[in-house]
Short mmCIF file of N, CA and C in Angstrom, two decimals:
data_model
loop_
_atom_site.label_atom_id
_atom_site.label_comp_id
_atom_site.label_asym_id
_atom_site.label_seq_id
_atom_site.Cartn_x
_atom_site.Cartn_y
_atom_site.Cartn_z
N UNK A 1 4.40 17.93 -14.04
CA UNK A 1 4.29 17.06 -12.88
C UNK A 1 4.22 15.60 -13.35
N UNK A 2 5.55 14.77 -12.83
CA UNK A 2 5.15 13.24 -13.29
C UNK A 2 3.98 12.42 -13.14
N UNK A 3 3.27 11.68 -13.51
CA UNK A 3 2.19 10.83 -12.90
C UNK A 3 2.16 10.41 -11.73
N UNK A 4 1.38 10.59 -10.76
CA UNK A 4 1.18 10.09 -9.75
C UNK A 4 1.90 8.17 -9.90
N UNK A 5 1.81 7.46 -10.56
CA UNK A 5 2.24 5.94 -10.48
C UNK A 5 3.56 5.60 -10.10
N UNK A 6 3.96 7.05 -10.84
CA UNK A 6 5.97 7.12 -10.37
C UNK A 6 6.45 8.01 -9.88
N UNK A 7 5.52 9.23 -9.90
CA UNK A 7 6.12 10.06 -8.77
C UNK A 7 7.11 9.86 -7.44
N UNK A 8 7.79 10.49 -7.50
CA UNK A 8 8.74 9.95 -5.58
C UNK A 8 7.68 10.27 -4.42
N UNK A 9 6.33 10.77 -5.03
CA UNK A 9 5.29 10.98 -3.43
C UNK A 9 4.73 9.66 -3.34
N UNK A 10 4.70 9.03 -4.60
CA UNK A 10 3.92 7.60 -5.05
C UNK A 10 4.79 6.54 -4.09
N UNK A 11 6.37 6.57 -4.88
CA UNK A 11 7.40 5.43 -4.56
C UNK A 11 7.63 5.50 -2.60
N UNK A 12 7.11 6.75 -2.13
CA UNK A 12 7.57 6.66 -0.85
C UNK A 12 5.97 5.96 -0.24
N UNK A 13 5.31 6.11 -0.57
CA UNK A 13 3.91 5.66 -0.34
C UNK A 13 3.23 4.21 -0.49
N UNK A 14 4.28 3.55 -1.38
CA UNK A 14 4.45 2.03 -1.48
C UNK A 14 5.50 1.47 -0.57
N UNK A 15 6.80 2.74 -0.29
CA UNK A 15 7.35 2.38 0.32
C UNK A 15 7.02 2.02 2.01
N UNK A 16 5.88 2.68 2.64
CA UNK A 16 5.67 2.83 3.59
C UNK A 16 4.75 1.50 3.82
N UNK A 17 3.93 0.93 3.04
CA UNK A 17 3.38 -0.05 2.79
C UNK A 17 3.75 -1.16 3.18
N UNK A 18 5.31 -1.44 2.40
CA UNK A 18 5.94 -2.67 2.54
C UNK A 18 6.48 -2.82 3.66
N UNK A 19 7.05 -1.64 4.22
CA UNK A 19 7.75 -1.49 5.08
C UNK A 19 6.64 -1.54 6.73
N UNK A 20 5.69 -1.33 6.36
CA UNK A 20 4.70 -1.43 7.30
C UNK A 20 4.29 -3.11 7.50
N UNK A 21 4.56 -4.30 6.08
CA UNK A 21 3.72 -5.05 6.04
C UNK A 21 5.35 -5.96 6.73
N UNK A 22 6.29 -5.77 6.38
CA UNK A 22 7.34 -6.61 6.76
C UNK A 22 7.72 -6.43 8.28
N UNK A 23 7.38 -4.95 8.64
CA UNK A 23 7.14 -4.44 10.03
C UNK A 23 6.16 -5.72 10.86
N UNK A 24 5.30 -5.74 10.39
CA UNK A 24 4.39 -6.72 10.95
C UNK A 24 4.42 -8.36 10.25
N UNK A 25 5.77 -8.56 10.05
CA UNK A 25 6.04 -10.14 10.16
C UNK A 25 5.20 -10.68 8.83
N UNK A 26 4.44 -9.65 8.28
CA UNK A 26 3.75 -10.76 7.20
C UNK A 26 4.18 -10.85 5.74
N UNK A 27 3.84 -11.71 5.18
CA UNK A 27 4.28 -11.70 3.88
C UNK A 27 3.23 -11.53 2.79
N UNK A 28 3.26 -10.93 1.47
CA UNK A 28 2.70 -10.54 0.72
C UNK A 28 1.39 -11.75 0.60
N UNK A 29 1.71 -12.95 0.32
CA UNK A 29 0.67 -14.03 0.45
C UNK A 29 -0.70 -14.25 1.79
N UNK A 30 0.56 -13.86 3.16
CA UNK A 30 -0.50 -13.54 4.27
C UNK A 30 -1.32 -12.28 3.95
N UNK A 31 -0.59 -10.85 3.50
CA UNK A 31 -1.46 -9.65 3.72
C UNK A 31 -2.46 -10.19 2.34
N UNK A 32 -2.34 -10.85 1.64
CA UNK A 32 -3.31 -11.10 0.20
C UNK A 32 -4.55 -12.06 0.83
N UNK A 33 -4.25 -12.90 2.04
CA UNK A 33 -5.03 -14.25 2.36
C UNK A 33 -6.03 -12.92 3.35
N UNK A 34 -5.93 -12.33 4.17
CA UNK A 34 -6.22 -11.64 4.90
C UNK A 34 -7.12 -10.08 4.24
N UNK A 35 -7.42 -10.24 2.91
CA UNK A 35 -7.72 -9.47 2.21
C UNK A 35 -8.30 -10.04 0.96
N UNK A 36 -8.37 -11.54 1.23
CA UNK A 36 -9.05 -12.17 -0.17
C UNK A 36 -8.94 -11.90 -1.27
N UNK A 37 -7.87 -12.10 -1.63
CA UNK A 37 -7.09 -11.47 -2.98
C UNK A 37 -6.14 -12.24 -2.89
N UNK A 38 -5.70 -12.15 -4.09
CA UNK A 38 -4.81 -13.27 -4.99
C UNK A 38 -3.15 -12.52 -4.27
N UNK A 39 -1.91 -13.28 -4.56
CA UNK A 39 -1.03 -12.55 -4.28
C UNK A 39 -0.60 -11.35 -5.31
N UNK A 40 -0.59 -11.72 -6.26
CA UNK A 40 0.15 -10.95 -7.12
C UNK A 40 -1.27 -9.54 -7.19
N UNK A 41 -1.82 -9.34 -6.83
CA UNK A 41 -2.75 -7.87 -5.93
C UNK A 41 -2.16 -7.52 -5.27
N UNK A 42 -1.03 -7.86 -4.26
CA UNK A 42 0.06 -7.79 -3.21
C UNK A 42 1.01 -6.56 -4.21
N UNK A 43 1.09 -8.10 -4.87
CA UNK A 43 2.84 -7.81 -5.27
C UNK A 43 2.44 -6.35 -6.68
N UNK A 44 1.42 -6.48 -7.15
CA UNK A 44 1.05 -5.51 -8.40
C UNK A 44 1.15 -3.72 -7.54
N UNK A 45 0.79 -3.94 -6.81
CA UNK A 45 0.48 -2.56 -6.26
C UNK A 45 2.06 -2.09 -5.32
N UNK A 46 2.38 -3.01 -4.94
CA UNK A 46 3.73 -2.89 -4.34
C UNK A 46 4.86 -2.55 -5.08
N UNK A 47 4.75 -3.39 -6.25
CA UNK A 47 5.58 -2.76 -7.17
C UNK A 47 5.48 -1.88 -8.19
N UNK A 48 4.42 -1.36 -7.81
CA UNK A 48 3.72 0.01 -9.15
C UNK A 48 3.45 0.14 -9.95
N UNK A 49 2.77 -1.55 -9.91
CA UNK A 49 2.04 -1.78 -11.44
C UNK A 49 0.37 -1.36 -11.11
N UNK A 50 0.03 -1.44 -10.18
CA UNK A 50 -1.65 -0.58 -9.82
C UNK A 50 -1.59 0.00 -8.67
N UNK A 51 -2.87 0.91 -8.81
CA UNK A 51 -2.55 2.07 -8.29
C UNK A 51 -3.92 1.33 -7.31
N UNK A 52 -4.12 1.63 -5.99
CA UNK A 52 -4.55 1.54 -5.17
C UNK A 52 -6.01 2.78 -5.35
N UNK A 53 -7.35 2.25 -5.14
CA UNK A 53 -8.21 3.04 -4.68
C UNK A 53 -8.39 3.37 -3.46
N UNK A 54 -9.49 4.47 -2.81
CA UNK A 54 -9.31 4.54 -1.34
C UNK A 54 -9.86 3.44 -0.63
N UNK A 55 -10.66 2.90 -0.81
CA UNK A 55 -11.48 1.56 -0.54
C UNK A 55 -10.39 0.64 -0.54
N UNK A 56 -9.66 0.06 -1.39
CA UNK A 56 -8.64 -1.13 -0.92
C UNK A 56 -7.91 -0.64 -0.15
N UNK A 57 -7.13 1.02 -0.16
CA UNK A 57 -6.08 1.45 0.99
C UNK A 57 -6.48 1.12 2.46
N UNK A 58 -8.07 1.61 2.53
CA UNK A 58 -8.42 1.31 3.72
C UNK A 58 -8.31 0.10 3.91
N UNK A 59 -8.62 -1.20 3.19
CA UNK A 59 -8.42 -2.41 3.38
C UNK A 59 -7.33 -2.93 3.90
N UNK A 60 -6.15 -1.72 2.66
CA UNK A 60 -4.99 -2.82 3.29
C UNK A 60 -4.03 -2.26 4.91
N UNK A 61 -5.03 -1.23 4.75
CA UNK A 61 -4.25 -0.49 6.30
C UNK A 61 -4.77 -1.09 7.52
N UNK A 62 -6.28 -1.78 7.61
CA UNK A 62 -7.12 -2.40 8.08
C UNK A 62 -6.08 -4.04 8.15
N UNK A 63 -5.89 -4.47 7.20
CA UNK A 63 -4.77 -5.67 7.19
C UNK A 63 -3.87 -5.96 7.83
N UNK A 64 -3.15 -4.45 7.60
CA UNK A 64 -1.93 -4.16 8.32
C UNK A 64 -1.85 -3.59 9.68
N UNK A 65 -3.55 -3.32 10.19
CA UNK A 65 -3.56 -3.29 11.99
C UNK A 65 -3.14 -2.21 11.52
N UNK A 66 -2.95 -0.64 10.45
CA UNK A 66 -2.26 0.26 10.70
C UNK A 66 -3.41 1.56 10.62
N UNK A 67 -2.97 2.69 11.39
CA UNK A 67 -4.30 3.92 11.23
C UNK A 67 -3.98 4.28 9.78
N UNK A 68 -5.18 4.76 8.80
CA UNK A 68 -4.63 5.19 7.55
C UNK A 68 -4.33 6.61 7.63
N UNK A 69 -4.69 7.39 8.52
CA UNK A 69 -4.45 8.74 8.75
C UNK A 69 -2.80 8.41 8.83
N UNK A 70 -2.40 7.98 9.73
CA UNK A 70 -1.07 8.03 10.07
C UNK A 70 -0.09 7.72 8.71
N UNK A 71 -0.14 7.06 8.09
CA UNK A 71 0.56 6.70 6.42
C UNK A 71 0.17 7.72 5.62
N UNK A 72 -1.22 8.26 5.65
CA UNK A 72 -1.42 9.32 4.61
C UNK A 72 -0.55 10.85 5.29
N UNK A 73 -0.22 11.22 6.28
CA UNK A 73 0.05 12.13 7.11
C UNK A 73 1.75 12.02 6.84
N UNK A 74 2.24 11.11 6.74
CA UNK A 74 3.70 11.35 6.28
C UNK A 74 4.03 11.50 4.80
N UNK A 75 2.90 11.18 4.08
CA UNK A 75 3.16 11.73 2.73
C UNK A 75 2.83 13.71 2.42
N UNK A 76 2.42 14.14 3.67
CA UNK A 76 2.42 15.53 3.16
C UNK A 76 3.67 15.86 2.60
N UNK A 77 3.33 17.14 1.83
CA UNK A 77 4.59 17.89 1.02
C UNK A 77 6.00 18.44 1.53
#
């Protein structure tokens, strides 16, 4: 089993992210200002250089106005 960091369950799971954050008009600098964090915390996790704990996910789903059930629920198998 590949690592979770590059897995395709991973890449669709960042994918849903971005696609959630551009969905909502903002840009990596807004979802970072809105989360007190630097940008490149944005851009590191977006591009799969860190891996997200559950505590920031909730943060950044909280950011993104999005339910986290609902993003975790399309990554089933």
């Amino acid at each position: 089993m590949p690592k979770s960091l590059r897995s395709p369950r991973h890449q669709r799971f960042l994918a849903q992210l971005i696609s959630l954050r551009k969905a909502k008009g903002l840009t990596q600098e807004q979802v970072a200002e809105k989360l007190g964090r630097p940008q490149s915390f944005v851009a590191k996790y977006e591009g799969g250089e860190r891996r997200l704990d559950v505590i920031e996910f909730l943060e950044i789903t909280a950011a993104l106005d999005t339910d986290p059930c609902e993003v975790l629920s399309r990554l089933r198998l």
